[in-house]
mmCIF file of C-alpha atoms in Angstrom:
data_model
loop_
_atom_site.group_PDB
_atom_site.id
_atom_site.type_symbol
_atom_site.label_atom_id
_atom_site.label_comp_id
_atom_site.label_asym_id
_atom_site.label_seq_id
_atom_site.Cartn_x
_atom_site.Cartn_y
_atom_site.Cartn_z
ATOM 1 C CA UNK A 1 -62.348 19.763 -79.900
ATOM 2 C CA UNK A 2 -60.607 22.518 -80.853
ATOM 3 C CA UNK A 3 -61.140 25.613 -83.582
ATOM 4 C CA UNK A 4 -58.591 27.480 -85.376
ATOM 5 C CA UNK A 5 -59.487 30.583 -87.473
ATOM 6 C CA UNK A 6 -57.454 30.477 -91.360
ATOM 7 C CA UNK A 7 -56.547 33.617 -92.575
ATOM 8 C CA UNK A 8 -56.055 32.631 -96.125
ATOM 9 C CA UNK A 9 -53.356 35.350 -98.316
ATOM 10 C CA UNK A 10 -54.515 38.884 -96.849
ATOM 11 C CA UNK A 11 -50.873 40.291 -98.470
ATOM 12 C CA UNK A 12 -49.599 43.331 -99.920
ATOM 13 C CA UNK A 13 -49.936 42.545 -103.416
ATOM 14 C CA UNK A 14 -53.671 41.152 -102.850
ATOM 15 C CA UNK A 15 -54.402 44.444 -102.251
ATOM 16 C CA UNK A 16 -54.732 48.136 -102.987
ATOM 17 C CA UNK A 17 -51.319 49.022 -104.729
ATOM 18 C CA UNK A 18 -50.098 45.840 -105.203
ATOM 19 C CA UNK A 19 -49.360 44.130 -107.860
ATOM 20 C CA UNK A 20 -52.315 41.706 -108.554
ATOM 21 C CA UNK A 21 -54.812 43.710 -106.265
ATOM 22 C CA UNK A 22 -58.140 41.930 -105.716
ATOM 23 C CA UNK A 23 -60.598 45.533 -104.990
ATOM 24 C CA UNK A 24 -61.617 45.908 -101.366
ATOM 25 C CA UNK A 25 -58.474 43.707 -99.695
ATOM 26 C CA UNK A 26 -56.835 46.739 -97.925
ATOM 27 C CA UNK A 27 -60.418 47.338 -96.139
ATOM 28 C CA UNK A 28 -60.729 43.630 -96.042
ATOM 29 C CA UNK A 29 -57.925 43.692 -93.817
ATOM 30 C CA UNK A 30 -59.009 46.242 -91.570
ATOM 31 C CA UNK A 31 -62.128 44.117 -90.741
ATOM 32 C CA UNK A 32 -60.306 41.005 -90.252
ATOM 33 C CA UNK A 33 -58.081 42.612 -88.001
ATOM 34 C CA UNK A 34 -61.509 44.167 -86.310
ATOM 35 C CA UNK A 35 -63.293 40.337 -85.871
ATOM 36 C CA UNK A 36 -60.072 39.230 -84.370
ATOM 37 C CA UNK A 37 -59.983 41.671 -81.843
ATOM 38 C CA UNK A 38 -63.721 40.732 -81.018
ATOM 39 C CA UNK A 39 -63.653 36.891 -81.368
ATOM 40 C CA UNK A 40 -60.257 35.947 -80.861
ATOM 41 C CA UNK A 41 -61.748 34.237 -77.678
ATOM 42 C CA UNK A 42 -64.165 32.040 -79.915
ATOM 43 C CA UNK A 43 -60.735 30.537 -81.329
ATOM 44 C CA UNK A 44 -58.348 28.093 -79.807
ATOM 45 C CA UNK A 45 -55.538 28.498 -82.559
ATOM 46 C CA UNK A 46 -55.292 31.790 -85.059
ATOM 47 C CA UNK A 47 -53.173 31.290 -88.394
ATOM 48 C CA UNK A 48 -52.387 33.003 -91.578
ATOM 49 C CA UNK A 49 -51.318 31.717 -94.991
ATOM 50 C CA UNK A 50 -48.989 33.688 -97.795
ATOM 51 C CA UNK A 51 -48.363 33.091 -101.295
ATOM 52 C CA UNK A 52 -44.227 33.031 -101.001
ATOM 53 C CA UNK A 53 -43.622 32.231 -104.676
ATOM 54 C CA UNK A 54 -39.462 31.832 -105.948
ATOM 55 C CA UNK A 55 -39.816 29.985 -109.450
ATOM 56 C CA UNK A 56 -43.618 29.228 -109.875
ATOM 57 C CA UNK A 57 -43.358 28.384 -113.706
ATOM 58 C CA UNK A 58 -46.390 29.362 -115.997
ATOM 59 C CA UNK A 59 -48.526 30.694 -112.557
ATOM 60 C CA UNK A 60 -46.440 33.787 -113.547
ATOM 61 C CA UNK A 61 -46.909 35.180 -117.052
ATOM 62 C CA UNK A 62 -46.197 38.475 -118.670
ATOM 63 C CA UNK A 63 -49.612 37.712 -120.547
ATOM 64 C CA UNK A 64 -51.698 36.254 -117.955
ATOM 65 C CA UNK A 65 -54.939 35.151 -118.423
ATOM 66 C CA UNK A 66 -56.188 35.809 -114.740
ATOM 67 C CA UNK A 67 -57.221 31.772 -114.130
ATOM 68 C CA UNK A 68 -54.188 30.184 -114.852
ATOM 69 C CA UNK A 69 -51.478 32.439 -114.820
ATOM 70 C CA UNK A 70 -51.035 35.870 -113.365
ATOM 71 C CA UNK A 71 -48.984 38.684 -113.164
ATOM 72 C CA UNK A 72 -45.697 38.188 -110.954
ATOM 73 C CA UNK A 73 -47.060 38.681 -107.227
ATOM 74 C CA UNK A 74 -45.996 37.534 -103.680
ATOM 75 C CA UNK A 75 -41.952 37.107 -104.885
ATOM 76 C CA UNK A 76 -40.905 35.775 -101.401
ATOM 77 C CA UNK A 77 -39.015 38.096 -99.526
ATOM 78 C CA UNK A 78 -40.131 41.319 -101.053
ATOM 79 C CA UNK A 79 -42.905 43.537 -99.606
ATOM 80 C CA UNK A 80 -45.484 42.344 -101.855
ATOM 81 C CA UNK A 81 -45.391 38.995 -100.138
ATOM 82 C CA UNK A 82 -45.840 40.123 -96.529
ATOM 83 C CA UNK A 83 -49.143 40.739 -94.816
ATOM 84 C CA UNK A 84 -50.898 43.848 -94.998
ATOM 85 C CA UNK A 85 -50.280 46.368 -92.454
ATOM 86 C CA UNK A 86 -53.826 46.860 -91.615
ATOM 87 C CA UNK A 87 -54.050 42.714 -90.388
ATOM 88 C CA UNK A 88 -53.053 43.003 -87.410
ATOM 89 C CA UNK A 89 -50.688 40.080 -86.065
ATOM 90 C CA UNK A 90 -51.079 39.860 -82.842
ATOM 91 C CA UNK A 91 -53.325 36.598 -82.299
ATOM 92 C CA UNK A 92 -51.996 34.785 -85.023
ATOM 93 C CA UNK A 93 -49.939 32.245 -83.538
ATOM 94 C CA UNK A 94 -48.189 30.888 -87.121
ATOM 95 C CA UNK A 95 -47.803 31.660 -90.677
ATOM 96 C CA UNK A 96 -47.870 29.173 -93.543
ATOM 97 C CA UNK A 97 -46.243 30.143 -97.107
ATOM 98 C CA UNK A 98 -46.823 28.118 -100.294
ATOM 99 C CA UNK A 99 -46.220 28.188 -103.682
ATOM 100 C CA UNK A 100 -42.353 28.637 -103.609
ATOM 101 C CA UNK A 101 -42.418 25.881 -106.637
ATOM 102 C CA UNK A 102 -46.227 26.100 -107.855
ATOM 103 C CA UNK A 103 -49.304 27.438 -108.422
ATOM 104 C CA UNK A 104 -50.333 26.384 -104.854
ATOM 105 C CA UNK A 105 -53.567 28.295 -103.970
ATOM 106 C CA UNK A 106 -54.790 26.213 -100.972
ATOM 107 C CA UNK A 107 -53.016 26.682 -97.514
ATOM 108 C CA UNK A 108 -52.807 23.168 -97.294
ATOM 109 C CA UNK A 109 -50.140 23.084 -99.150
ATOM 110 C CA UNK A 110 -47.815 25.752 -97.397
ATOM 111 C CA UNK A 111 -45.236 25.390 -95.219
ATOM 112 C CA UNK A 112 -44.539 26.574 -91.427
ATOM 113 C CA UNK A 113 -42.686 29.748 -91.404
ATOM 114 C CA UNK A 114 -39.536 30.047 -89.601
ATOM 115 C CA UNK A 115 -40.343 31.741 -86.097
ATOM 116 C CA UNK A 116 -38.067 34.505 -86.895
ATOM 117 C CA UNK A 117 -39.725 35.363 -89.925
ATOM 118 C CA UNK A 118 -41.397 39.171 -89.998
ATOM 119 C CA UNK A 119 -44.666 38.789 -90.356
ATOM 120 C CA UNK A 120 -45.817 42.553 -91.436
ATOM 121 C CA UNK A 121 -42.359 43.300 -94.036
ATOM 122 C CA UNK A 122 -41.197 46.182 -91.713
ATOM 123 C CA UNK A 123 -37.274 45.895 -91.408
ATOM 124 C CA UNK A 124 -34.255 47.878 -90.954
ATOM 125 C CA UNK A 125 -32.948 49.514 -94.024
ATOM 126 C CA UNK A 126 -30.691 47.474 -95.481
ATOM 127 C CA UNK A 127 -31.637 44.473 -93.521
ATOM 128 C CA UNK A 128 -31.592 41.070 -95.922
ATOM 129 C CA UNK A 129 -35.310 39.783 -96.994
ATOM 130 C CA UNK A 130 -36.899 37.644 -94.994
ATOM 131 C CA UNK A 131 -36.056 34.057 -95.275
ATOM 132 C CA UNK A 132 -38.709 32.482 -98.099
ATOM 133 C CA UNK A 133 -39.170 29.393 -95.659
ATOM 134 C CA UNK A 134 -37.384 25.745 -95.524
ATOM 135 C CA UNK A 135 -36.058 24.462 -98.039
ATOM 136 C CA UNK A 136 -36.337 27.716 -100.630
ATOM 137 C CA UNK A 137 -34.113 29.127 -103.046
ATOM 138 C CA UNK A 138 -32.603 32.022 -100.501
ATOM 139 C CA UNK A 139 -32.168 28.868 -97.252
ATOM 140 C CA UNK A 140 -30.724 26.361 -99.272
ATOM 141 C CA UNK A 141 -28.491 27.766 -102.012
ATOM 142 C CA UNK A 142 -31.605 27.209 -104.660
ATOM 143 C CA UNK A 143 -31.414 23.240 -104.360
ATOM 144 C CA UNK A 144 -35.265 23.306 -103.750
ATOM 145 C CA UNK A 145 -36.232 24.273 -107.685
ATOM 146 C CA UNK A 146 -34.922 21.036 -108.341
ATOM 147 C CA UNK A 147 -35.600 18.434 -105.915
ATOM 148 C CA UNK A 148 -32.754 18.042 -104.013
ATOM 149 C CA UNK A 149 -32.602 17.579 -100.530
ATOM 150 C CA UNK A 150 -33.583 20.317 -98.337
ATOM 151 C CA UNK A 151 -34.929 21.244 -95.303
ATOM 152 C CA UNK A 152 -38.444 21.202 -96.494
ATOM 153 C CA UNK A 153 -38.669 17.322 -95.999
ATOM 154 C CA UNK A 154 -38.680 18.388 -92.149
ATOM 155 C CA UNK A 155 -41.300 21.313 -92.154
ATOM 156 C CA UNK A 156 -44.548 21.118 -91.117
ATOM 157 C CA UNK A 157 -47.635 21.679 -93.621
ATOM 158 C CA UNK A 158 -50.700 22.992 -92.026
ATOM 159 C CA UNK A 159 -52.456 20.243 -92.020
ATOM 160 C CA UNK A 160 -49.554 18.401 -89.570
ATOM 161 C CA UNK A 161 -50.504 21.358 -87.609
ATOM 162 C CA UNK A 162 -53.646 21.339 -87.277
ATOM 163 C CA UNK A 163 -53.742 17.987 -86.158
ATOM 164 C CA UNK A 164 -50.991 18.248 -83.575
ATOM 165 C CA UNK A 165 -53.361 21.055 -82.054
ATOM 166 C CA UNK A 166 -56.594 18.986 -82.200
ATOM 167 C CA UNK A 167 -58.221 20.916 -84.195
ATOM 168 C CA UNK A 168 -61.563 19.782 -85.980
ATOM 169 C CA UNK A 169 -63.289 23.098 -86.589
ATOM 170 C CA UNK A 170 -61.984 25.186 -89.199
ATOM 171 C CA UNK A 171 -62.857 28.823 -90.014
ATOM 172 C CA UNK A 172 -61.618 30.679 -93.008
ATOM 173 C CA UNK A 173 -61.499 34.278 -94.174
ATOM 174 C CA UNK A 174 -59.097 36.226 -96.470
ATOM 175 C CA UNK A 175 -58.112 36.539 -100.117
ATOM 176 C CA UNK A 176 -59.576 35.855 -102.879
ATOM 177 C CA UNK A 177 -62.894 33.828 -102.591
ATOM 178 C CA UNK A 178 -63.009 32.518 -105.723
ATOM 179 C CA UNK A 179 -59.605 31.410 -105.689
ATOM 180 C CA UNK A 180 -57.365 30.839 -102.409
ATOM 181 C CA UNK A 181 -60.191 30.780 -99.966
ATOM 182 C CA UNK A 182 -61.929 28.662 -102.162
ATOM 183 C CA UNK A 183 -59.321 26.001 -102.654
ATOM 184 C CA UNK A 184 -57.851 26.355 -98.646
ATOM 185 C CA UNK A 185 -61.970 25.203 -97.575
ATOM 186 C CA UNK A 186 -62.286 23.044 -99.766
ATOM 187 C CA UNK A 187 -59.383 21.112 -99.213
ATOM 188 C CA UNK A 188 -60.030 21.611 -95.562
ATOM 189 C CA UNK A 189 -62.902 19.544 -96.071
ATOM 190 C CA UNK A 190 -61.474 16.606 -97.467
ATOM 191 C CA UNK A 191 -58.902 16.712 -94.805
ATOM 192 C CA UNK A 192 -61.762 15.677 -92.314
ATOM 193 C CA UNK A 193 -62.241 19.543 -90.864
ATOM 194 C CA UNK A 194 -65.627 20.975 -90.266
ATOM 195 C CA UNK A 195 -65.019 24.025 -92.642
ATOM 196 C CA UNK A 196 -67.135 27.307 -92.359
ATOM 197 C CA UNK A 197 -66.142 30.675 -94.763
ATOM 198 C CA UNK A 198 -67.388 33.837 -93.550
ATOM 199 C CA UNK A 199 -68.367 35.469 -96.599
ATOM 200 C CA UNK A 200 -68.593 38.530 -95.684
ATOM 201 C CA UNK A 201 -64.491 38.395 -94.374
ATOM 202 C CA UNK A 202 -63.875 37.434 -97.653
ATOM 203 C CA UNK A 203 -63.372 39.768 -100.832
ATOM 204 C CA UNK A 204 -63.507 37.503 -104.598
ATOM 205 C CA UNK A 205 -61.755 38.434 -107.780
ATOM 206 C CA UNK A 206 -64.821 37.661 -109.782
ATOM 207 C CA UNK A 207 -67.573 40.625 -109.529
ATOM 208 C CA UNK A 208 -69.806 37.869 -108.693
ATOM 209 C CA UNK A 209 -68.223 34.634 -106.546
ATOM 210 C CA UNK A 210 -71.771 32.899 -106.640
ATOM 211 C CA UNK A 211 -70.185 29.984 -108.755
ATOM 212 C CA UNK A 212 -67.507 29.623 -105.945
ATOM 213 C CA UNK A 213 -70.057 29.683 -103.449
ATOM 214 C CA UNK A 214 -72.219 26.845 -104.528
ATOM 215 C CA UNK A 215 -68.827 24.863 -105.305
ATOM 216 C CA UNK A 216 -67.923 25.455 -101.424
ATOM 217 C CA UNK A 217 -71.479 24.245 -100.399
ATOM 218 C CA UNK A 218 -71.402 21.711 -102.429
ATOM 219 C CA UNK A 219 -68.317 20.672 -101.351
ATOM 220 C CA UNK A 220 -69.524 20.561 -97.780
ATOM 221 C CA UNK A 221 -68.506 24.095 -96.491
ATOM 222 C CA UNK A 222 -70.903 25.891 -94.302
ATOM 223 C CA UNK A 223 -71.198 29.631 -95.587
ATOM 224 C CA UNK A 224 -72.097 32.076 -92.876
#
């Protein structure tokens, strides 16, 4: 059996100075970065998930109202989208992005990343943006937004990944709690995984995720 740690969203705009900061994801990142370093041994497979949105229709709103729709955030290719600088990459072994089209808050619904991609947004100046991922707007000449053929009938979700590594065991930390995390273990359990959320590796957008806590247990995730 294998395990594989989920690090669900821990991105610039998620955090401190971004543009739909959840408070505490900056130091959130740190600590992640910290349990890696100590447990990364515990883990057969490491992974991360973004939000990489293009045209996510009414999930962006210039009048959000912070359940359904938000402020724009995670625009793929810009800085906001990439992972904080303080989560450090170098166990994660690939990156899943989501949302290009939707709302898309569980990782189960991303997409493998190309391997060239730049994980942390650090490039050259003047360098182009990093590719949003097969079959998006800046790979394809913007056939995805409307169903056309692209490349993202050939990429690999998460969950084809997990099972081509034999994984069973799923752990899952990151941003938000109430929201990504949430939806990412959840969906993890119906897949057939054994789900646990660290809590404390997780920070919420709620001042009090208790309600998203006992709809995880209920659901069948372990908290620990």
């Amino acid at each position: 059996m294998s395990r594989a740690l989920i690090i669900v969203d821990v991105q610039n705009d998620f955090c401190e100075g971004g543009t739909l900061p959840v408070e505490g994801g900056a130091e959130l990142a740190g600590a992640i970065s910290e349990y890696v370093d100590a447990h990364h041994g515990q883990f057969d497979h490491i992974v991360a998930t973004q939000d990489w949105h293009i045209d996510p229709g009414a999930h962006f709103s210039e009048n959000p109202d912070f359940t359904e729709s938000w402020p724009r955030h995670c625009v793929a290719g810009t800085r906001g989208a990439e992972l904080h600088p303080d989560l450090d990459t170098e166990y994660i072994q690939a990156y899943f992005r989501k949302g290009q089209f939707t709302a898309a808050y569980s990782g189960f619904e991303g997409l493998l990343a190309p391997d060239d991609a730049v994980p942390t947004g650090d490039r050259k100046p003047g360098a182009m943006p990093v590719s949003a991922g097969a079959g998006d707007a800046g790979a394809s000449g913007g056939e995805g937004a409307h169903g056309e053929e692209t490349e993202a009938e050939d990429a690999i979700g998460l969950y084809d990944w997990l099972q081509s590594h034999d994984v069973e065991d799923v752990v899952v930390v990151g941003i938000a709690t109430d929201h990504c995390v949430k939806a990412t273990a959840l969906d993890g359990v119906q897949a057939g995984y054994s789900v646990t959320v660290l809590r404390d590796l997780t920070v919420a957008v709620a001042d009090d995720p208790e309600d998203a806590i006992a709809e995880m247990e209920l659901g069948g995730v372990d908290i620990a």
